[in-house]
Coordinates of C-alpha atoms in Angstrom, one line a residue:
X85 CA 139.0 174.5 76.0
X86 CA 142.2 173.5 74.3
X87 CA 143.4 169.8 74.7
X88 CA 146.0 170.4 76.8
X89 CA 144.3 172.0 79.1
X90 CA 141.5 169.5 79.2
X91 CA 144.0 167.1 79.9
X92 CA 145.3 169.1 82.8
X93 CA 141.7 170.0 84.2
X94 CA 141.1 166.1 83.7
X95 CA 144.3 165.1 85.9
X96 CA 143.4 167.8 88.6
X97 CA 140.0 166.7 89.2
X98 CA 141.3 163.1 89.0
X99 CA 143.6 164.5 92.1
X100 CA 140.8 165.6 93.5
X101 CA 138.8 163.1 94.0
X102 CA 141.6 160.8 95.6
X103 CA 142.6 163.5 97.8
X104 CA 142.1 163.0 101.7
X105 CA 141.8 166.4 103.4
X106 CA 145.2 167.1 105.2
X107 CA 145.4 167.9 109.1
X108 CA 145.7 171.5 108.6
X109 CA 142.6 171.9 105.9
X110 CA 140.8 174.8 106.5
X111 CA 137.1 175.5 107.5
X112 CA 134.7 175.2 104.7
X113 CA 133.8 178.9 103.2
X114 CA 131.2 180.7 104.9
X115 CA 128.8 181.4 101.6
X116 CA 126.3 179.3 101.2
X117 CA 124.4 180.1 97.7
X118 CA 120.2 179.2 97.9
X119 CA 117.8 178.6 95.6
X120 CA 114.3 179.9 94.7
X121 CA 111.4 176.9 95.9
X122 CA 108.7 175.9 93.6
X123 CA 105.8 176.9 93.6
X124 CA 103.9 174.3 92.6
X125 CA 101.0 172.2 94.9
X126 CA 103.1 169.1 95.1
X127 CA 106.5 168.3 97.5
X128 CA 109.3 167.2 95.0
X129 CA 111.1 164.4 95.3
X130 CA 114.4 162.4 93.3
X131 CA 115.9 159.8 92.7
X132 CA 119.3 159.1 90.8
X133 CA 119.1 156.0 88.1
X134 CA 122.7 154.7 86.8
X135 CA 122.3 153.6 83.6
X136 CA 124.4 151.4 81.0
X137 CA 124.3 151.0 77.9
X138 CA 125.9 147.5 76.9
X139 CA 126.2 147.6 73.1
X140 CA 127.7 150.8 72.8
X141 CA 131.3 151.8 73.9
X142 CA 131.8 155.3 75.8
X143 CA 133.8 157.3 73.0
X144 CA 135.6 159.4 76.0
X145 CA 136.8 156.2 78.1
X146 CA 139.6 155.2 75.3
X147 CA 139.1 151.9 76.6
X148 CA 136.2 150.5 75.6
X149 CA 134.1 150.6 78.7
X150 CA 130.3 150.5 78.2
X151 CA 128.4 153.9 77.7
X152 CA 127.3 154.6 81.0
X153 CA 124.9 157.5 82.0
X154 CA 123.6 159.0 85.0
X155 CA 120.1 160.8 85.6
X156 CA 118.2 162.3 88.1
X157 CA 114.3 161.9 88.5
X158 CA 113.0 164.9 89.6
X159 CA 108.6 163.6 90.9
X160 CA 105.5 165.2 92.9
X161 CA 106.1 163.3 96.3
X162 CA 103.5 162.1 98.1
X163 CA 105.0 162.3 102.1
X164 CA 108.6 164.0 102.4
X165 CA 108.7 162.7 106.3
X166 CA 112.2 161.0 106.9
X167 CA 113.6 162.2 103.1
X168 CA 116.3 165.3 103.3
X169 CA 116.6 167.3 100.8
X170 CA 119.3 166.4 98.1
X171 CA 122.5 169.1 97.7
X172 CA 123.1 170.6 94.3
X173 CA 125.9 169.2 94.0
X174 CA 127.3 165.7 95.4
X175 CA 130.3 166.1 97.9
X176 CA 132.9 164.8 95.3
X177 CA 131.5 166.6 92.5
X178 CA 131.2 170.0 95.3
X179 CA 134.7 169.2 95.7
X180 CA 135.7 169.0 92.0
X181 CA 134.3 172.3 90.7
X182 CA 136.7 174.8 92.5
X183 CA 139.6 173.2 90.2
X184 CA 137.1 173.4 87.2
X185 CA 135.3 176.7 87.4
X186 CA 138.3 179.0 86.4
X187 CA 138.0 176.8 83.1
X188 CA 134.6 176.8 82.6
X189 CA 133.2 179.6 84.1
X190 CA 136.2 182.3 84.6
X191 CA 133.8 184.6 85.9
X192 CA 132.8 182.2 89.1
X193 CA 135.0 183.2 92.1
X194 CA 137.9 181.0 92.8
X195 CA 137.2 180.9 96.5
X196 CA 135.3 182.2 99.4
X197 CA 132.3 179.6 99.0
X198 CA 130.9 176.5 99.7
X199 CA 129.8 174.5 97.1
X200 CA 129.0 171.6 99.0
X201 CA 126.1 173.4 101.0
X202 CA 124.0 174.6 98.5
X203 CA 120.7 173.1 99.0
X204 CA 117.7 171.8 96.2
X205 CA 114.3 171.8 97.3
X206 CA 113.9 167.9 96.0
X207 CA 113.5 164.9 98.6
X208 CA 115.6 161.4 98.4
X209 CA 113.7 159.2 97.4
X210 CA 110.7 160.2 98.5
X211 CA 107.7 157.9 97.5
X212 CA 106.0 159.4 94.6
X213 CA 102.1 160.5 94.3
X214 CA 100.0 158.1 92.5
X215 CA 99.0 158.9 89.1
X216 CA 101.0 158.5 85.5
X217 CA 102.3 162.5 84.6
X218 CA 104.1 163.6 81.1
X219 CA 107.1 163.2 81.4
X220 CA 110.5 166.0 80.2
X221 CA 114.1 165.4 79.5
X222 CA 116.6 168.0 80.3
X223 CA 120.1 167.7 79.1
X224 CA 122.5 170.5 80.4
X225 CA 125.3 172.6 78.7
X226 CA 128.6 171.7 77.4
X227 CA 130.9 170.0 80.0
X228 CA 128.1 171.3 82.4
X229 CA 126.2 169.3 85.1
X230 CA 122.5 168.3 85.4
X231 CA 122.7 169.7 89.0
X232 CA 123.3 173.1 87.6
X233 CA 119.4 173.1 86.5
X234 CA 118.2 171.8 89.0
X235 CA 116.4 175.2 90.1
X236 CA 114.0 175.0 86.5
X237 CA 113.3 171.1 86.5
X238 CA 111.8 171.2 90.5
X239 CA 109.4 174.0 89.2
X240 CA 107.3 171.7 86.7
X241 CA 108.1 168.3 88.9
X242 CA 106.0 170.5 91.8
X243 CA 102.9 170.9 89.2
X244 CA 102.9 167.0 88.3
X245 CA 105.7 166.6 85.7
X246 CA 108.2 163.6 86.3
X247 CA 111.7 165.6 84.8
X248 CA 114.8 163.5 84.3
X249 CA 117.9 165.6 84.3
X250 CA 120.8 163.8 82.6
X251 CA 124.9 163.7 82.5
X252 CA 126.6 162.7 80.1
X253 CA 130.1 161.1 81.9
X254 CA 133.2 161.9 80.1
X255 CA 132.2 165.3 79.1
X256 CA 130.6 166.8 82.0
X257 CA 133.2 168.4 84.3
X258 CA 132.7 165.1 87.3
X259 CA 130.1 162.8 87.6
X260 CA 129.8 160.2 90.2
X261 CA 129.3 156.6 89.0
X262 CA 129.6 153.6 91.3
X263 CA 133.0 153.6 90.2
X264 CA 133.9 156.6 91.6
X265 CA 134.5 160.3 90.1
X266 CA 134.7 160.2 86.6
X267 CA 136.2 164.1 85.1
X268 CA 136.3 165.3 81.6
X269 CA 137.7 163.2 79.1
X270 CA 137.0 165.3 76.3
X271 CA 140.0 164.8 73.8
X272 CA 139.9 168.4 73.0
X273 CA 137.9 171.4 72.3
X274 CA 134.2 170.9 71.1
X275 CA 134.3 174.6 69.7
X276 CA 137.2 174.7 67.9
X277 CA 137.3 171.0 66.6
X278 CA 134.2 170.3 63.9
X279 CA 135.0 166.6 64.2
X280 CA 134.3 166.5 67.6
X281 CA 131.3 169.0 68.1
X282 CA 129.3 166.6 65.8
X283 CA 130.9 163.9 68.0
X284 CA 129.8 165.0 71.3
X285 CA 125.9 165.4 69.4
X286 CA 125.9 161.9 68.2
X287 CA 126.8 160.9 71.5
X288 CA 124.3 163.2 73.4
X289 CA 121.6 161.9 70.9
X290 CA 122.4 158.2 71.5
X291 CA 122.5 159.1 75.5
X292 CA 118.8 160.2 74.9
X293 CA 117.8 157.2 73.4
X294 CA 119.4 155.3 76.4
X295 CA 117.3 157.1 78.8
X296 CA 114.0 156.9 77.1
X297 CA 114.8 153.1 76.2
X298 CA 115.2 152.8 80.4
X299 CA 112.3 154.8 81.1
X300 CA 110.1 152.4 79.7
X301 CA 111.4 149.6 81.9
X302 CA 110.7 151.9 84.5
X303 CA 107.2 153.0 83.7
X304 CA 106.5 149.0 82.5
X305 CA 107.2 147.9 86.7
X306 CA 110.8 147.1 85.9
X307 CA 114.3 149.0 87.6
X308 CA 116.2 149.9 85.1
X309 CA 119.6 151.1 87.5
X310 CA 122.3 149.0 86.3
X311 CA 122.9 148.2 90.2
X312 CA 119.6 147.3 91.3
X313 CA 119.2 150.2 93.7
X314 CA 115.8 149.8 95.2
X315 CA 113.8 152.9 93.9
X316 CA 110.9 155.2 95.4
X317 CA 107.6 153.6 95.8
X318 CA 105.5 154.3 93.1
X319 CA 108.0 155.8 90.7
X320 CA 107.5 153.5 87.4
X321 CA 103.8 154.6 88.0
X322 CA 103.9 158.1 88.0
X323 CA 105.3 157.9 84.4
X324 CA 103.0 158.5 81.5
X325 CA 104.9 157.9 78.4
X326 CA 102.7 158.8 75.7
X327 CA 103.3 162.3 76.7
X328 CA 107.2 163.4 76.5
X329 CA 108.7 166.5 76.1
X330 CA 112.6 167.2 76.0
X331 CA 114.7 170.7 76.8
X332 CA 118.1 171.6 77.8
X333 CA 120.7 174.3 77.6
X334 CA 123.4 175.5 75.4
X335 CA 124.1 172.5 73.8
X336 CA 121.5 170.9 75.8
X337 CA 119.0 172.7 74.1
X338 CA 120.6 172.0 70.6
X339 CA 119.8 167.9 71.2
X340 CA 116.5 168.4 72.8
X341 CA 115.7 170.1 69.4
X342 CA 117.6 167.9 67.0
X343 CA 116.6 165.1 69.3
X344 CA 113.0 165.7 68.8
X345 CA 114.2 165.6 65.3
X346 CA 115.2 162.3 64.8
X347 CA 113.0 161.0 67.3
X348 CA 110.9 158.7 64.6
X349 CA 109.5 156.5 66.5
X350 CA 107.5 159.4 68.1
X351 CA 108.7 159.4 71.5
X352 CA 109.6 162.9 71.7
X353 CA 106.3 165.2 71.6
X354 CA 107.2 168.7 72.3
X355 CA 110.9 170.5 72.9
X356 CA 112.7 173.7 74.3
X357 CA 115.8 174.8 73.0
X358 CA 116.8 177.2 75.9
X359 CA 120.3 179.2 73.6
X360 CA 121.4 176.2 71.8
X361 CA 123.3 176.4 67.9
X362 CA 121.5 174.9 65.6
X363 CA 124.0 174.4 63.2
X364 CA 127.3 172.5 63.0
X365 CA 130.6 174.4 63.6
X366 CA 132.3 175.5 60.4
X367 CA 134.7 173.2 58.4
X368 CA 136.8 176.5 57.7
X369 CA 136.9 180.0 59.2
X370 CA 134.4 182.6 57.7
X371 CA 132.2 179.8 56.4
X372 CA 128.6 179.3 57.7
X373 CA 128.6 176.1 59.6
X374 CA 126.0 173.4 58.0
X375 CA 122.4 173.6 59.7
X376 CA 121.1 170.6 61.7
X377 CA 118.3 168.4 60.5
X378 CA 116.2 170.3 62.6
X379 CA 116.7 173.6 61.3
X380 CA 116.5 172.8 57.5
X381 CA 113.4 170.2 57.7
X382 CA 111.7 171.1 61.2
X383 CA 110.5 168.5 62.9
X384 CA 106.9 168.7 62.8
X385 CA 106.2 169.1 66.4
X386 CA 106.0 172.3 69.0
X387 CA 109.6 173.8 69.1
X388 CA 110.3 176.4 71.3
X389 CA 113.5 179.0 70.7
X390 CA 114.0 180.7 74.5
X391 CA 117.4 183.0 74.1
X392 CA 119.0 185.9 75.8
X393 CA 119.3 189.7 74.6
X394 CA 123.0 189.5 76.1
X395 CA 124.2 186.3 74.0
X396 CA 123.2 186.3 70.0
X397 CA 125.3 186.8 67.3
X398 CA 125.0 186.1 63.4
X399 CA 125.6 182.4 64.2
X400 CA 122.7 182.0 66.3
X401 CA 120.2 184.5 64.5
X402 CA 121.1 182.9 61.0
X403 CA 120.1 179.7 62.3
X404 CA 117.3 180.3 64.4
X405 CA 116.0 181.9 61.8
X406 CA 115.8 178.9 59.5
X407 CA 114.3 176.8 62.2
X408 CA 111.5 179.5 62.9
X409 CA 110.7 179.5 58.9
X410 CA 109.0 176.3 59.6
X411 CA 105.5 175.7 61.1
X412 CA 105.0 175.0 64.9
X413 CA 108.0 176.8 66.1
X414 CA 108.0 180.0 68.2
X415 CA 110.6 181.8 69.8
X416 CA 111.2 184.3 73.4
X417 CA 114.2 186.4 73.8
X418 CA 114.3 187.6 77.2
X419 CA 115.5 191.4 77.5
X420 CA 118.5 192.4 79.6
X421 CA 119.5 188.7 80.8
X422 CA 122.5 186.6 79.8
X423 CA 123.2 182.9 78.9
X424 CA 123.8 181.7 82.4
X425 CA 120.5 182.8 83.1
X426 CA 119.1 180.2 81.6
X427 CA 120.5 178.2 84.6
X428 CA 120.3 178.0 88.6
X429 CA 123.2 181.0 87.9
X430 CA 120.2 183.5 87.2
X431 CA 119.4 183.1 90.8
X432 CA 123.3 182.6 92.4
X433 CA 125.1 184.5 90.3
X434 CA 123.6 187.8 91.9
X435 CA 124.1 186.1 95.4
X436 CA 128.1 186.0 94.7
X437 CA 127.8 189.8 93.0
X438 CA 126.4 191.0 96.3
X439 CA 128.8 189.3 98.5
X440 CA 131.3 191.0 96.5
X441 CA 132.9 187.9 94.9
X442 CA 132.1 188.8 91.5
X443 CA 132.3 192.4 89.9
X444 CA 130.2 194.0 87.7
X445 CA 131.5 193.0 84.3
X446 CA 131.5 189.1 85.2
X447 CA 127.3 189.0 86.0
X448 CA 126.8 191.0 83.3
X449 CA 128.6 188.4 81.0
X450 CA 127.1 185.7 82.8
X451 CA 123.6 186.4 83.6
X452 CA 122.9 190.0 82.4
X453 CA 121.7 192.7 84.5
X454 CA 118.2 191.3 85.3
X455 CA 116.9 191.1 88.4
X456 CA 116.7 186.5 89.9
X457 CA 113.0 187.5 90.9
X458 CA 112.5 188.2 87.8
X459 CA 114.9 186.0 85.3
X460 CA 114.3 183.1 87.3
X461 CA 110.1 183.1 87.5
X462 CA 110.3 184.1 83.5
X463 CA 112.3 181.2 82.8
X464 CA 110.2 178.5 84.9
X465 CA 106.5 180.4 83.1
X466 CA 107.8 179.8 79.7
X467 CA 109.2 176.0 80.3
X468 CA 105.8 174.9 82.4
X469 CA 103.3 176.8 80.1
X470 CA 104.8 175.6 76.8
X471 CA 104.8 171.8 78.1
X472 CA 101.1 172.7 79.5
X473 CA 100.1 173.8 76.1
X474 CA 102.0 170.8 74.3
X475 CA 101.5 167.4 76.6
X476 CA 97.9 168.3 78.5

């Protein structure tokens, strides 16, 4: 995305969020997108922790502000009486995302549905089940949100995982903090700017850190949430931090590898890298872009490589294959899917194809031509058996 236009996209979503709906606004859309249940024994519930980091300044504020981040915890739930079930989207960022799809996603409609009212199968702050569980990161895609993964992260938090999805403000199209909205602030294009690719990493990597650094004031009876929000009962103890495993996303998946990495202090046991680089973006066109740690050294721990048939090119097969030259990594390509499906688009991008908001060309590029009962099940077997095999 080039500057410019991040600036604009910043400005509109800006507008957005301090917009009051006019007299004459029309009804909301009347398609409302679902997604798949888990299928695990245990009722989910979550919980979102605001978290700030006071030693480091956010490097997309441009005035100094502390590095703030915001996660959800995704936990088997002991009694789901009284708790609703949490939206995939918050009403500001639901309200955001029209003005940002065209830039991010150009295939997504621009209209005809309501974002607001799509629906996880996770309960407010539920109280959780007793009993200390392993415990996985997730970190999404570029300038994505944590809520767009929402569908994978309920499927191992139903067979006794505690997942913790995380945004990183700043770079992620909206996120709600306390403050209010805060839109991309990106000062130009990750992809096309080297600088700022390994930028946004080092800032990713450090966000990681923060959350694990608060998760052990959790799990140690403390509340990490920079306001004090009272928490679930029982949350700090359903965390078992001697058993952590990270995966993400696009570029997500890139820092749950790399994160694993340079995780020396050994908090990080197992990782999925679900379609992320794992090298640096060139210095100069038509040169190879440098490898990551990860992929020259390996890390010494179970990696696992999931990609698409639909997305690889000699970028990603060059260095995938350096990574899978060293011992303890594997790696899944998943026939006749796309990158998206590696998201809670495998199971709504169909939805919006057979409402005919989205033509055949833009699922295919998107999530491929496989079927959501099948894309969606193949992606949740692959994250829960791997952490299975790796943390229990």
């Amino acid at each position: 995305m080039p500057a410019a236009a991040l600036a604009v996209l910043a400005a509109t979503l800006t507008g957005v969020a301090e917009a009051e709906p006019g007299p004459d606004a029309r009804p909301a859309p009347d398609l409302v997108l679902s997604l798949p249940a888990p299928t695990g024994p245990h009722h989910v519930g979550v919980t979102a922790l605001h978290l700030v980091d006071t030693e480091r300044p956010d490097p997309w504020s441009g005035d100094g502000r502390p590095r703030e981040v915001v996660v959800s915890v995704h936990y088997p739930a002991s009694d789901v009486r009284d708790h609703p079930v949490a939206p995939q989207l918050t009403p500001g960022a639901a309200a955001a995302f029209p003005s940002y799809a065209p830039w991010g996603f150009p295939h997504l409609p621009t209209s005809g549905v309501d974002w607001a009212a799509t629906l996880t199968h996770s309960h407010v702050d539920a109280p959780a089940r007793p009993g200390r569980r392993p415990v996985v990161l997730y970190s999404p895609g570029l300038v994505e949100p944590r809520a767009f993964g929402v569908n994978t992260a309920e499927e191992p938090a139903s067979r006794g995982y505690v997942v913790v999805t995380i945004d990183h403000p700043g770079e992620t199209f909206t996120v709600d903090l306390p403050s209010g909205l805060r839109p991309v602030g990106l000062p130009g294009r990750p992809d096309a700017d080297p600088p700022l690719y390994r930028a946004v990493i080092a800032t990713r990597l450090a966000d990681t850190d923060l959350v694990l650094d608060r998760l052990e004031v959790l799990a140690a009876g403390g509340n990490p949430d920079a306001g004090g929000r009272a928490l679930p009962r029982h949350l700090g103890r359903a965390l078992d931090l001697r058993r952590v495993g990270m995966y993400g996303q696009g570029l997500g998946g890139t820092i749950a590898a790399e994160a694993m990495y340079e995780d020396q202090g050994g908090r990080i046991d197992a990782a999925i890298n679900l379609e992320g680089f794992l090298d640096y973006h060139p210095e100069q066109p038509g040169q190879d872009g440098e490898l990551l740690p990860v992929a020259r050294h390996g890390a010494g721990r179970p990696l696992l490589l999931i990609g698409t048939e639909g997305f690889r090119n000699d970028r990603y097969r060059r260095a995938w294959a350096a990574a899978l030259a060293h011992d303890h990594v594997r790696q899944h390509v998943i026939a006749d899917a796309n990158h998206w499906a590696l998201t809670d688009f495998a199971a709504t991008v169909p939805q919006l194809h057979a409402a005919g908001l989205m033509d055949d060309a833009g699922r295919a590029a998107m999530v491929g031509a496989l079927d959501p009962a099948v894309a969606v099940p193949t992606v949740r077997r692959h994250v829960v058996s791997f952490f299975d095999r790796a943390l229990r």
